[in-house]
mmCIF file of C-alpha atoms and ligand atoms in Angstrom:
data_model
loop_
_atom_site.group_PDB
_atom_site.id
_atom_site.type_symbol
_atom_site.label_atom_id
_atom_site.label_comp_id
_atom_site.label_asym_id
_atom_site.label_seq_id
_atom_site.Cartn_x
_atom_site.Cartn_y
_atom_site.Cartn_z
ATOM 1 C CA VAL A 26 -18.179 -25.417 -3.080
ATOM 2 C CA THR A 27 -15.154 -24.495 -1.141
ATOM 3 C CA ALA A 28 -14.886 -21.980 1.444
ATOM 4 C CA PRO A 29 -13.194 -18.154 0.720
ATOM 5 C CA ALA A 30 -9.436 -18.112 1.621
ATOM 6 C CA PRO A 31 -8.430 -16.886 5.289
ATOM 7 C CA GLY A 32 -8.412 -13.028 5.658
ATOM 8 C CA SER A 33 -10.646 -12.541 2.601
ATOM 9 C CA GLY A 34 -13.616 -11.956 5.060
ATOM 10 C CA THR A 35 -16.957 -12.768 3.514
ATOM 11 C CA GLY A 36 -17.469 -9.183 2.591
ATOM 12 C CA ALA A 37 -16.989 -10.053 -1.935
ATOM 13 C CA THR A 38 -20.464 -11.761 -2.098
ATOM 14 C CA ALA A 39 -22.289 -9.144 0.003
ATOM 15 C CA GLU A 40 -20.168 -6.523 -2.491
ATOM 16 C CA ALA A 41 -21.897 -7.889 -5.794
ATOM 17 C CA SER A 42 -25.196 -7.382 -4.345
ATOM 18 C CA THR A 43 -27.899 -4.839 -5.344
ATOM 19 C CA HIS A 44 -28.928 -3.735 -1.928
ATOM 20 C CA ARG A 45 -27.132 -0.875 -0.619
ATOM 21 C CA TYR A 46 -27.651 1.006 2.732
ATOM 22 C CA SER A 47 -26.205 3.547 4.217
ATOM 23 C CA VAL A 48 -24.822 2.805 7.684
ATOM 24 C CA GLY A 49 -26.947 5.624 9.161
ATOM 25 C CA GLU A 50 -30.229 3.609 7.742
ATOM 26 C CA LEU A 51 -28.683 0.285 9.480
ATOM 27 C CA ARG A 52 -27.554 1.898 12.656
ATOM 28 C CA ASP A 53 -31.117 3.615 12.853
ATOM 29 C CA PHE A 54 -32.829 0.002 12.299
ATOM 30 C CA ALA A 55 -30.179 -1.565 14.679
ATOM 31 C CA ALA A 56 -31.121 0.815 17.052
ATOM 32 C CA ARG A 57 -34.878 0.873 17.126
ATOM 33 C CA VAL A 58 -34.771 -3.049 17.065
ATOM 34 C CA PHE A 59 -32.516 -3.249 20.778
ATOM 35 C CA ARG A 60 -35.026 -0.388 22.024
ATOM 36 C CA SER A 61 -38.245 -2.417 21.550
ATOM 37 C CA ALA A 62 -36.568 -5.518 23.105
ATOM 38 C CA GLY A 63 -36.359 -3.319 26.521
ATOM 39 C CA LEU A 64 -32.551 -1.610 25.920
ATOM 40 C CA PRO A 65 -32.577 2.652 27.234
ATOM 41 C CA GLU A 66 -32.318 5.208 24.021
ATOM 42 C CA GLY A 67 -28.508 5.465 24.970
ATOM 43 C CA HIS A 68 -27.628 2.132 25.525
ATOM 44 C CA ALA A 69 -29.297 1.035 22.423
ATOM 45 C CA ASP A 70 -27.739 3.596 20.205
ATOM 46 C CA THR A 71 -24.072 2.179 21.527
ATOM 47 C CA ALA A 72 -24.833 -1.434 20.811
ATOM 48 C CA ALA A 73 -26.334 -0.314 16.972
ATOM 49 C CA GLU A 74 -22.703 2.094 16.856
ATOM 50 C CA VAL A 75 -20.635 -1.036 17.307
ATOM 51 C CA LEU A 76 -23.007 -3.619 15.008
ATOM 52 C CA THR A 77 -22.707 -1.378 12.179
ATOM 53 C CA ALA A 78 -19.328 -0.826 12.452
ATOM 54 C CA ALA A 79 -18.365 -4.616 11.416
ATOM 55 C CA ASP A 80 -20.785 -3.907 8.407
ATOM 56 C CA LEU A 81 -18.465 -0.687 7.751
ATOM 57 C CA ARG A 82 -14.957 -2.403 7.969
ATOM 58 C CA GLY A 83 -16.657 -5.306 5.882
ATOM 59 C CA ILE A 84 -16.597 -8.263 8.403
ATOM 60 C CA ASP A 85 -20.339 -8.906 8.043
ATOM 61 C CA THR A 86 -20.370 -11.583 9.717
ATOM 62 C CA HIS A 87 -20.574 -9.860 12.946
ATOM 63 C CA GLY A 88 -22.405 -6.874 11.526
ATOM 64 C CA VAL A 89 -26.532 -6.547 11.224
ATOM 65 C CA ALA A 90 -26.632 -10.015 9.913
ATOM 66 C CA ARG A 91 -26.441 -10.987 13.621
ATOM 67 C CA LEU A 92 -28.998 -8.645 14.940
ATOM 68 C CA HIS A 93 -31.384 -11.258 14.976
ATOM 69 C CA GLN A 94 -29.376 -13.233 17.407
ATOM 70 C CA TYR A 95 -28.827 -10.195 19.696
ATOM 71 C CA TYR A 96 -32.611 -9.598 19.676
ATOM 72 C CA GLU A 97 -33.325 -13.383 19.971
ATOM 73 C CA MET A 98 -30.714 -13.518 23.368
ATOM 74 C CA LEU A 99 -32.665 -10.782 24.552
ATOM 75 C CA VAL A 100 -36.404 -11.454 24.012
ATOM 76 C CA GLN A 101 -35.689 -14.964 25.577
ATOM 77 C CA GLY A 102 -34.706 -13.169 28.851
ATOM 78 C CA ARG A 103 -31.381 -14.201 28.800
ATOM 79 C CA VAL A 104 -29.826 -11.293 28.228
ATOM 80 C CA ASN A 105 -30.578 -8.205 30.594
ATOM 81 C CA PRO A 106 -31.332 -5.241 28.524
ATOM 82 C CA ARG A 107 -31.110 -2.577 31.351
ATOM 83 C CA ALA A 108 -27.770 -3.721 32.719
ATOM 84 C CA ASP A 109 -25.769 -1.851 35.250
ATOM 85 C CA VAL A 110 -22.323 -1.958 34.859
ATOM 86 C CA ARG A 111 -20.708 -2.411 37.979
ATOM 87 C CA ILE A 112 -17.137 -1.647 39.306
ATOM 88 C CA LEU A 113 -16.080 -4.947 41.746
ATOM 89 C CA ARG A 114 -12.831 -3.787 42.477
ATOM 90 C CA GLU A 115 -10.060 -1.308 41.162
ATOM 91 C CA THR A 116 -6.495 0.528 41.309
ATOM 92 C CA PRO A 117 -5.641 4.192 39.551
ATOM 93 C CA SER A 118 -4.737 1.803 36.670
ATOM 94 C CA THR A 119 -6.949 -1.577 37.083
ATOM 95 C CA ALA A 120 -10.816 -2.637 37.209
ATOM 96 C CA ARG A 121 -12.690 -5.403 37.276
ATOM 97 C CA MET A 122 -16.037 -4.835 36.269
ATOM 98 C CA ASP A 123 -19.546 -7.092 36.404
ATOM 99 C CA GLY A 124 -21.377 -6.802 33.290
ATOM 100 C CA ASP A 125 -25.015 -7.547 35.053
ATOM 101 C CA ASN A 126 -25.538 -9.984 32.195
ATOM 102 C CA GLY A 127 -25.940 -6.717 29.693
ATOM 103 C CA LEU A 128 -25.734 -6.991 25.917
ATOM 104 C CA GLY A 129 -21.706 -6.997 25.367
ATOM 105 C CA LEU A 130 -22.564 -4.878 22.844
ATOM 106 C CA VAL A 131 -23.091 -2.244 25.678
ATOM 107 C CA VAL A 132 -20.861 -3.923 28.721
ATOM 108 C CA GLY A 133 -18.007 -3.913 26.330
ATOM 109 C CA PRO A 134 -17.873 -0.367 25.282
ATOM 110 C CA ALA A 135 -18.415 0.828 28.758
ATOM 111 C CA ALA A 136 -15.389 -1.505 30.092
ATOM 112 C CA ASN A 137 -13.497 -0.074 27.209
ATOM 113 C CA GLU A 138 -14.305 3.572 27.744
ATOM 114 C CA LEU A 139 -13.431 2.749 31.883
ATOM 115 C CA ALA A 140 -10.138 1.312 30.640
ATOM 116 C CA ILE A 141 -9.120 4.463 28.917
ATOM 117 C CA GLU A 142 -10.056 6.936 31.188
ATOM 118 C CA LYS A 143 -7.514 4.915 33.944
ATOM 119 C CA ALA A 144 -4.864 5.319 31.252
ATOM 120 C CA ALA A 145 -5.254 8.805 30.423
ATOM 121 C CA ALA A 146 -5.177 9.078 34.451
ATOM 122 C CA ALA A 147 -2.351 6.561 35.302
ATOM 123 C CA GLY A 148 -0.379 6.313 32.368
ATOM 124 C CA SER A 149 -1.914 2.681 31.743
ATOM 125 C CA GLY A 150 -5.310 1.386 31.983
ATOM 126 C CA TRP A 151 -6.212 -2.469 31.978
ATOM 127 C CA VAL A 152 -9.982 -3.490 32.502
ATOM 128 C CA SER A 153 -11.472 -7.383 33.351
ATOM 129 C CA VAL A 154 -15.626 -7.613 32.900
ATOM 130 C CA GLY A 155 -17.343 -10.943 33.553
ATOM 131 C CA ASN A 156 -20.893 -11.523 33.281
ATOM 132 C CA SER A 157 -21.096 -9.835 29.556
ATOM 133 C CA ASN A 158 -22.390 -11.531 26.624
ATOM 134 C CA HIS A 159 -21.047 -11.394 22.949
ATOM 135 C CA PHE A 160 -19.232 -7.828 22.102
ATOM 136 C CA GLY A 161 -19.138 -7.792 18.871
ATOM 137 C CA ILE A 162 -15.956 -7.080 16.997
ATOM 138 C CA ALA A 163 -12.952 -6.679 18.563
ATOM 139 C CA GLY A 164 -10.715 -4.279 16.681
ATOM 140 C CA ILE A 165 -13.516 -1.535 17.190
ATOM 141 C CA TYR A 166 -12.768 -1.448 20.430
ATOM 142 C CA SER A 167 -9.075 -1.183 20.456
ATOM 143 C CA LEU A 168 -9.626 1.900 17.663
ATOM 144 C CA ARG A 169 -11.275 3.931 20.006
ATOM 145 C CA ALA A 170 -8.294 3.896 22.097
ATOM 146 C CA LEU A 171 -6.608 5.638 19.076
ATOM 147 C CA GLU A 172 -8.423 8.642 18.904
ATOM 148 C CA ARG A 173 -6.842 9.158 22.729
ATOM 149 C CA ASP A 174 -3.581 9.059 21.316
ATOM 150 C CA CYS A 175 -3.047 5.157 22.834
ATOM 151 C CA ILE A 176 -2.446 2.066 21.646
ATOM 152 C CA GLY A 177 -5.524 -0.153 22.520
ATOM 153 C CA TRP A 178 -5.425 -4.166 23.326
ATOM 154 C CA VAL A 179 -8.609 -5.749 23.375
ATOM 155 C CA MET A 180 -9.054 -9.631 24.046
ATOM 156 C CA THR A 181 -12.699 -11.787 24.437
ATOM 157 C CA SER A 182 -14.119 -15.297 25.194
ATOM 158 C CA SER A 183 -16.315 -17.078 23.497
ATOM 159 C CA PRO A 184 -18.547 -20.029 23.229
ATOM 160 C CA PRO A 185 -16.618 -23.221 22.895
ATOM 161 C CA GLN A 186 -15.944 -23.717 19.646
ATOM 162 C CA VAL A 187 -12.291 -24.722 19.297
ATOM 163 C CA ALA A 188 -10.856 -28.388 20.775
ATOM 164 C CA PRO A 189 -7.561 -27.677 22.715
ATOM 165 C CA PHE A 190 -4.417 -29.281 21.455
ATOM 166 C CA GLN A 191 -4.108 -32.601 21.075
ATOM 167 C CA GLY A 192 -7.383 -33.047 22.384
ATOM 168 C CA VAL A 193 -10.785 -33.259 21.184
ATOM 169 C CA GLY A 194 -14.569 -31.339 21.564
ATOM 170 C CA ARG A 195 -15.273 -27.981 22.323
ATOM 171 C CA MET A 196 -13.940 -26.694 25.170
ATOM 172 C CA LEU A 197 -12.464 -23.045 24.239
ATOM 173 C CA GLY A 198 -13.904 -20.007 22.255
ATOM 174 C CA THR A 199 -12.552 -18.946 18.788
ATOM 175 C CA ASN A 200 -11.747 -16.142 21.492
ATOM 176 C CA PRO A 201 -10.244 -13.107 19.321
ATOM 177 C CA ILE A 202 -7.209 -10.556 20.211
ATOM 178 C CA ALA A 203 -7.248 -6.848 18.404
ATOM 179 C CA ILE A 204 -4.080 -4.559 18.700
ATOM 180 C CA ALA A 205 -4.874 -1.167 17.471
ATOM 181 C CA PHE A 206 -1.353 1.236 16.922
ATOM 182 C CA PRO A 207 -2.370 4.662 15.129
ATOM 183 C CA GLY A 208 -0.626 5.794 11.993
ATOM 184 C CA ARG A 209 -0.058 10.046 11.224
ATOM 185 C CA ALA A 210 -0.557 9.753 7.629
ATOM 186 C CA GLU A 211 -1.205 5.747 7.250
ATOM 187 C CA PRO A 212 -4.521 4.762 8.229
ATOM 188 C CA PRO A 213 -4.536 2.772 11.783
ATOM 189 C CA MET A 214 -2.591 -0.917 11.988
ATOM 190 C CA VAL A 215 -5.000 -3.075 13.642
ATOM 191 C CA MET A 216 -4.606 -6.920 14.008
ATOM 192 C CA ASP A 217 -8.476 -8.438 14.754
ATOM 193 C CA PHE A 218 -8.272 -12.439 14.340
ATOM 194 C CA THR A 219 -9.269 -15.320 16.270
ATOM 195 C CA THR A 220 -7.116 -17.323 17.985
ATOM 196 C CA SER A 221 -8.401 -20.817 15.847
ATOM 197 C CA ALA A 222 -8.368 -21.455 12.669
ATOM 198 C CA ILE A 223 -11.189 -19.938 11.317
ATOM 199 C CA SER A 224 -13.449 -17.869 13.080
ATOM 200 C CA PHE A 225 -17.515 -19.243 13.793
ATOM 201 C CA GLY A 226 -18.675 -17.115 11.312
ATOM 202 C CA ARG A 227 -17.115 -18.671 8.440
ATOM 203 C CA LEU A 228 -18.364 -22.183 10.395
ATOM 204 C CA GLU A 229 -21.955 -20.711 10.185
ATOM 205 C CA ASP A 230 -21.753 -19.394 6.843
ATOM 206 C CA ALA A 231 -20.366 -22.968 5.580
ATOM 207 C CA ILE A 232 -23.934 -24.648 7.214
ATOM 208 C CA ARG A 233 -25.384 -21.749 5.670
ATOM 209 C CA THR A 234 -24.329 -22.260 2.107
ATOM 210 C CA GLY A 235 -23.690 -26.024 2.275
ATOM 211 C CA GLY A 236 -19.916 -25.390 1.516
ATOM 212 C CA ALA A 237 -16.847 -27.711 2.814
ATOM 213 C CA LEU A 238 -14.534 -26.049 5.014
ATOM 214 C CA PRO A 239 -10.727 -25.228 4.100
ATOM 215 C CA GLU A 240 -8.337 -27.843 4.952
ATOM 216 C CA GLY A 241 -6.905 -27.925 8.321
ATOM 217 C CA THR A 242 -9.193 -26.087 10.367
ATOM 218 C CA ALA A 243 -12.000 -28.771 12.089
ATOM 219 C CA ILE A 244 -12.045 -32.100 13.573
ATOM 220 C CA ASP A 245 -14.908 -34.690 13.752
ATOM 221 C CA ARG A 246 -16.194 -35.684 17.300
ATOM 222 C CA GLU A 247 -12.934 -38.649 17.227
ATOM 223 C CA GLY A 248 -10.526 -35.975 15.836
ATOM 224 C CA ARG A 249 -9.627 -36.483 12.744
ATOM 225 C CA MET A 250 -9.214 -33.736 10.379
ATOM 226 C CA THR A 251 -12.357 -33.241 8.635
ATOM 227 C CA THR A 252 -13.777 -30.327 5.950
ATOM 228 C CA ASP A 253 -17.316 -31.151 6.666
ATOM 229 C CA PRO A 254 -18.984 -28.270 8.959
ATOM 230 C CA HIS A 255 -21.730 -30.765 9.665
ATOM 231 C CA ALA A 256 -19.259 -33.041 11.543
ATOM 232 C CA VAL A 257 -18.569 -29.902 13.480
ATOM 233 C CA LYS A 258 -21.386 -29.687 15.357
ATOM 234 C CA ASP A 259 -21.980 -33.392 15.468
ATOM 235 C CA GLY A 260 -19.264 -33.265 18.311
ATOM 236 C CA GLY A 261 -16.137 -31.954 16.726
ATOM 237 C CA ALA A 262 -14.390 -28.685 16.801
ATOM 238 C CA LEU A 263 -12.393 -26.603 15.170
ATOM 239 C CA VAL A 264 -9.173 -26.564 16.227
ATOM 240 C CA PRO A 265 -6.741 -23.896 17.065
ATOM 241 C CA LEU A 266 -4.686 -21.362 14.491
ATOM 242 C CA GLY A 267 -2.144 -23.089 13.280
ATOM 243 C CA SER A 268 -3.900 -26.091 12.347
ATOM 244 C CA ASP A 269 -1.436 -29.116 13.314
ATOM 245 C CA ALA A 270 2.224 -29.841 15.422
ATOM 246 C CA ALA A 271 3.949 -28.844 12.378
ATOM 247 C CA ARG A 272 2.012 -25.208 12.004
ATOM 248 C CA GLY A 273 2.132 -24.747 15.243
ATOM 249 C CA ALA A 274 -0.945 -25.227 16.606
ATOM 250 C CA HIS A 275 0.178 -25.265 20.365
ATOM 251 C CA LYS A 276 0.979 -21.603 19.644
ATOM 252 C CA GLY A 277 -2.636 -21.289 18.754
ATOM 253 C CA TYR A 278 -3.977 -22.617 21.831
ATOM 254 C CA CYS A 279 -1.465 -20.890 24.401
ATOM 255 C CA LEU A 280 -2.953 -17.517 22.452
ATOM 256 C CA ALA A 281 -6.621 -19.175 22.961
ATOM 257 C CA ALA A 282 -5.710 -20.471 26.853
ATOM 258 C CA MET A 283 -4.346 -16.843 27.301
ATOM 259 C CA VAL A 284 -7.524 -14.939 26.138
ATOM 260 C CA ASP A 285 -9.646 -17.371 28.345
ATOM 261 C CA VAL A 286 -7.333 -16.563 31.418
ATOM 262 C CA LEU A 287 -7.164 -13.309 31.602
ATOM 263 C CA SER A 288 -10.940 -12.287 29.986
ATOM 264 C CA CYS A 289 -12.985 -14.929 31.994
ATOM 265 C CA VAL A 290 -10.613 -16.557 35.074
ATOM 266 C CA LEU A 291 -9.637 -13.090 36.023
ATOM 267 C CA SER A 292 -13.070 -11.184 35.951
ATOM 268 C CA GLY A 293 -14.467 -14.090 37.186
ATOM 269 C CA ALA A 294 -16.811 -15.034 34.448
ATOM 270 C CA ASN A 295 -17.053 -18.718 33.175
ATOM 271 C CA TRP A 296 -14.137 -19.820 31.177
ATOM 272 C CA GLY A 297 -13.402 -22.342 28.431
ATOM 273 C CA PRO A 298 -16.122 -25.175 28.188
ATOM 274 C CA PHE A 299 -18.432 -23.679 30.983
ATOM 275 C CA ALA A 300 -19.055 -20.597 28.870
ATOM 276 C CA PRO A 301 -22.719 -19.599 28.011
ATOM 277 C CA PRO A 302 -24.030 -20.221 24.334
ATOM 278 C CA PHE A 303 -24.502 -17.533 21.654
ATOM 279 C CA PRO A 304 -26.560 -17.700 19.238
ATOM 280 C CA ALA A 305 -29.209 -18.750 21.894
ATOM 281 C CA ASP A 306 -29.943 -22.530 19.587
ATOM 282 C CA LEU A 307 -26.377 -24.034 20.560
ATOM 283 C CA PRO A 308 -26.170 -26.565 22.693
ATOM 284 C CA ASP A 309 -25.798 -25.303 26.741
ATOM 285 C CA SER A 310 -24.365 -27.678 28.790
ATOM 286 C CA GLY A 311 -26.066 -25.513 31.493
ATOM 287 C CA ARG A 312 -22.558 -25.768 33.370
ATOM 288 C CA ARG A 313 -20.996 -22.973 34.973
ATOM 289 C CA VAL A 314 -18.476 -21.408 36.988
ATOM 290 C CA GLY A 315 -18.729 -17.925 37.041
ATOM 291 C CA LYS A 316 -20.642 -15.120 35.151
ATOM 292 C CA GLY A 317 -21.244 -14.794 32.099
ATOM 293 C CA LEU A 318 -18.538 -14.133 29.816
ATOM 294 C CA GLY A 319 -15.411 -12.277 29.588
ATOM 295 C CA HIS A 320 -13.228 -9.755 28.108
ATOM 296 C CA LEU A 321 -9.836 -7.630 28.558
ATOM 297 C CA PHE A 322 -9.490 -3.945 27.550
ATOM 298 C CA GLY A 323 -5.862 -3.016 28.114
ATOM 299 C CA VAL A 324 -5.063 0.791 26.816
ATOM 300 C CA LEU A 325 -1.740 2.136 26.799
ATOM 301 C CA PRO A 326 -0.736 6.105 26.136
ATOM 302 C CA ILE A 327 1.881 6.545 23.792
ATOM 303 C CA ALA A 328 3.270 9.744 25.719
ATOM 304 C CA SER A 329 4.091 6.930 28.339
ATOM 305 C CA PHE A 330 6.752 6.179 26.172
ATOM 306 C CA ARG A 331 7.386 8.632 23.415
ATOM 307 C CA GLU A 332 6.369 11.543 22.022
ATOM 308 C CA PRO A 333 2.858 10.313 19.863
ATOM 309 C CA ASP A 334 3.894 12.286 16.881
ATOM 310 C CA GLU A 335 7.059 11.172 16.850
ATOM 311 C CA PHE A 336 5.713 7.715 17.300
ATOM 312 C CA LYS A 337 3.180 7.794 14.291
ATOM 313 C CA GLU A 338 5.929 9.122 12.183
ATOM 314 C CA ALA A 339 7.509 5.948 13.028
ATOM 315 C CA MET A 340 4.654 3.578 12.653
ATOM 316 C CA ASP A 341 4.439 5.467 8.955
ATOM 317 C CA HIS A 342 7.780 4.430 8.301
ATOM 318 C CA TRP A 343 7.050 1.032 9.728
ATOM 319 C CA MET A 344 3.970 0.356 7.677
ATOM 320 C CA ARG A 345 5.495 1.589 4.165
ATOM 321 C CA GLU A 346 8.727 -0.423 4.627
ATOM 322 C CA PHE A 347 7.230 -3.561 5.080
ATOM 323 C CA ARG A 348 3.985 -2.501 1.932
ATOM 324 C CA GLY A 349 7.224 -2.251 0.120
ATOM 325 C CA ALA A 350 8.986 -5.587 0.793
ATOM 326 C CA PRO A 351 8.873 -7.938 -2.736
ATOM 327 C CA ALA A 352 5.867 -9.652 -2.963
ATOM 328 C CA ALA A 353 5.898 -13.570 -3.177
ATOM 329 C CA PRO A 354 4.883 -15.034 -6.587
ATOM 330 C CA GLY A 355 1.221 -15.513 -6.993
ATOM 331 C CA THR A 356 0.690 -12.652 -4.278
ATOM 332 C CA GLY A 357 -0.321 -8.636 -4.627
ATOM 333 C CA GLY A 358 2.421 -8.768 -1.551
ATOM 334 C CA PRO A 359 2.696 -7.595 1.919
ATOM 335 C CA GLU A 360 -0.668 -6.102 3.264
ATOM 336 C CA ILE A 361 -0.771 -3.352 6.765
ATOM 337 C CA PRO A 362 -3.109 -5.414 8.890
ATOM 338 C CA GLY A 363 -6.144 -3.416 9.550
ATOM 339 C CA HIS A 364 -5.809 -1.442 6.067
ATOM 340 C CA ARG A 365 -8.119 -3.389 3.719
ATOM 341 C CA GLU A 366 -10.662 -2.739 7.081
ATOM 342 C CA HIS A 367 -9.818 1.225 7.095
ATOM 343 C CA HIS A 368 -10.292 0.967 3.158
ATOM 344 C CA SER A 369 -14.037 -1.086 3.284
ATOM 345 C CA SER A 370 -15.047 1.394 5.642
ATOM 346 C CA VAL A 371 -13.956 4.597 3.601
ATOM 347 C CA ARG A 372 -15.637 2.522 0.757
ATOM 348 C CA ARG A 373 -18.704 1.629 2.264
ATOM 349 C CA ARG A 374 -19.940 5.220 3.742
ATOM 350 C CA ARG A 375 -19.794 6.612 0.389
ATOM 351 C CA GLU A 376 -21.608 3.733 -1.636
ATOM 352 C CA GLY A 377 -23.331 1.981 0.942
ATOM 353 C CA ILE A 378 -23.280 -1.084 3.044
ATOM 354 C CA PRO A 379 -23.856 -4.064 0.339
ATOM 355 C CA LEU A 380 -26.354 -6.838 1.996
ATOM 356 C CA SER A 381 -27.382 -9.948 0.565
ATOM 357 C CA GLY A 382 -30.846 -10.698 -0.256
ATOM 358 C CA THR A 383 -31.129 -12.965 2.462
ATOM 359 C CA VAL A 384 -29.580 -10.977 4.810
ATOM 360 C CA VAL A 385 -32.309 -8.094 3.982
ATOM 361 C CA GLU A 386 -34.662 -11.027 3.633
ATOM 362 C CA GLY A 387 -33.608 -11.563 7.742
ATOM 363 C CA LEU A 388 -33.721 -8.179 8.542
ATOM 364 C CA ARG A 389 -37.477 -7.655 7.223
ATOM 365 C CA HIS A 390 -38.790 -10.580 9.339
ATOM 366 C CA LEU A 391 -36.782 -9.064 12.376
ATOM 367 C CA GLY A 392 -38.444 -5.786 11.522
ATOM 368 C CA VAL A 393 -41.975 -7.048 11.027
ATOM 369 C CA ARG A 394 -40.654 -9.276 15.099
ATOM 370 C CA ALA A 395 -39.529 -5.454 16.479
ATOM 371 C CA GLY A 396 -42.554 -3.891 14.943
ATOM 372 C CA VAL A 397 -39.381 -2.177 12.854
ATOM 373 C CA LEU A 398 -40.193 -0.910 9.470
ATOM 374 C CA PHE A 399 -37.089 -2.485 7.322
ATOM 375 C CA ASP A 400 -37.488 -1.919 3.489
HETATM 376 N N1 NAD B 30 -16.986 -11.713 20.006
HETATM 377 C C1 NAD B 30 -16.727 -12.697 19.774
HETATM 378 O O1 NAD B 30 -16.831 -13.715 20.196
HETATM 379 C C2 NAD B 30 -16.026 -13.142 18.593
HETATM 380 C C3 NAD B 30 -15.145 -14.147 18.191
HETATM 381 C C4 NAD B 30 -14.361 -14.371 17.334
HETATM 382 C C5 NAD B 30 -14.481 -13.861 16.235
HETATM 383 N N2 NAD B 30 -14.707 -12.261 16.917
HETATM 384 C C6 NAD B 30 -14.517 -11.443 15.470
HETATM 385 O O2 NAD B 30 -14.563 -11.993 14.032
HETATM 386 C C7 NAD B 30 -13.641 -11.579 13.596
HETATM 387 C C8 NAD B 30 -13.221 -12.356 12.011
HETATM 388 O O3 NAD B 30 -11.904 -12.486 12.974
HETATM 389 P P1 NAD B 30 -10.866 -13.496 11.845
HETATM 390 O O4 NAD B 30 -10.249 -14.427 12.516
HETATM 391 O O5 NAD B 30 -12.159 -14.316 10.817
HETATM 392 O O6 NAD B 30 -10.644 -12.458 10.612
HETATM 393 P P2 NAD B 30 -9.551 -13.235 9.560
HETATM 394 O O7 NAD B 30 -9.073 -14.445 9.611
HETATM 395 O O8 NAD B 30 -9.974 -12.556 8.393
HETATM 396 O O9 NAD B 30 -8.386 -12.265 9.798
HETATM 397 C C9 NAD B 30 -8.141 -10.484 10.068
HETATM 398 C C10 NAD B 30 -6.916 -9.833 10.244
HETATM 399 O O10 NAD B 30 -6.430 -10.877 9.869
HETATM 400 C C11 NAD B 30 -5.804 -9.082 9.177
HETATM 401 N N3 NAD B 30 -5.246 -9.437 7.484
HETATM 402 C C12 NAD B 30 -6.249 -9.974 6.645
HETATM 403 N N4 NAD B 30 -5.853 -10.702 5.415
HETATM 404 C C13 NAD B 30 -4.513 -10.044 5.525
HETATM 405 C C14 NAD B 30 -3.573 -9.885 4.752
HETATM 406 N N5 NAD B 30 -3.427 -10.190 3.570
HETATM 407 N N6 NAD B 30 -1.912 -9.461 5.413
HETATM 408 C C15 NAD B 30 -1.806 -8.940 6.409
HETATM 409 N N7 NAD B 30 -3.066 -8.431 7.418
HETATM 410 C C16 NAD B 30 -4.170 -9.121 6.884
HETATM 411 C C17 NAD B 30 -6.528 -8.299 8.896
HETATM 412 O O11 NAD B 30 -6.749 -7.105 9.097
HETATM 413 C C18 NAD B 30 -7.422 -8.249 10.578
HETATM 414 O O12 NAD B 30 -7.160 -7.981 11.321
HETATM 415 C C19 NAD B 30 -12.535 -10.431 13.901
HETATM 416 O O13 NAD B 30 -13.235 -9.156 14.101
HETATM 417 C C20 NAD B 30 -13.087 -10.689 15.470
HETATM 418 O O14 NAD B 30 -13.050 -9.570 16.422
HETATM 419 C C21 NAD B 30 -15.701 -11.808 17.612
#
């Protein structure tokens, strides 16, 4: 069995499934599960909204399939269900926040909203937030900024799974970056990707299905390239974007380090190897240099630079020009980042969200634990 090609997500497997749910059904279920774990109603709704946005966008590894992992962190008392997200320091355009060890799906939206408000008031907004936890897909935050005619820029640290370039062992998170730009008639362009060669979700998938990892994405405990996902768990690591020196892994390492510093060192969160585990069953060194995980939200109002409508028209032109470039042999030609996720959202809103039998079984099991029916 081989793993799917990069960029193909895991939606294809679920798409073939016969179980389909409306986004409203999944959102209601997730919100009730969060409430049963102690979240106030507004926070539970926010968290459910962010989580199911991943399902809509076809990023199945980060949607309701992960709900049990957040639930586990909450019921084990490792995440604070009643977080009071606070500003520690601020200027008109910047803030450092403390997430009070809350669910990242609640802390992230609060910090992102502050960055958007600051951008509207001061011409740009930057918020670095620590003492947080896993916040779901980065892209959904960058898309929020578009509703206010802004460009959204988001990054987050995550638990250590990635070796530093020319190093051995898990020291960096898969540390994704997302940036979103609006179009006028065209869907937004959204880059949303890990700075590692593959995501941790892909590693989990390979372990669950007994598949192999793609070549050039992981090393074993001695630093030799491997496609065996168990070798990664057993002291190995994922490698930075680029895979190896010839393919620019030093630059993937630079990007991951940038995310780590802006999200964690700046906010006072645990950087690199000190980040706390998520999901709960990952090994934990217990060593800490700060509080929780960290994220950075940056918001640039387009009007600070150019008339928003003019910019959006120019973006439409940009996207059409690139989509119209000749296709390389054996490909469907260039795509615009974020468009396949946009089309997935439109289709899944209409036809429902397909869930594999395994995910449905998992949600039923979780429903029994949380006292919330899932059928
Ligand atoms: N919160 C966390 O700690 C955390 C950690 C890691 C990843 N994530 C999330 O996991 C998700 C998956 O990340 P990933 O790196 O596996 O994604 P990926 O490798 O599937 O890449 C996704 C990006 O590439 C674009 N893309 C895909 N195919 C393309 C093509 N042919 N042409 C042009 N663009 C194309 C997509 O539009 C998207 O912007 C992201 O949403 C990320 O935010 C979250």
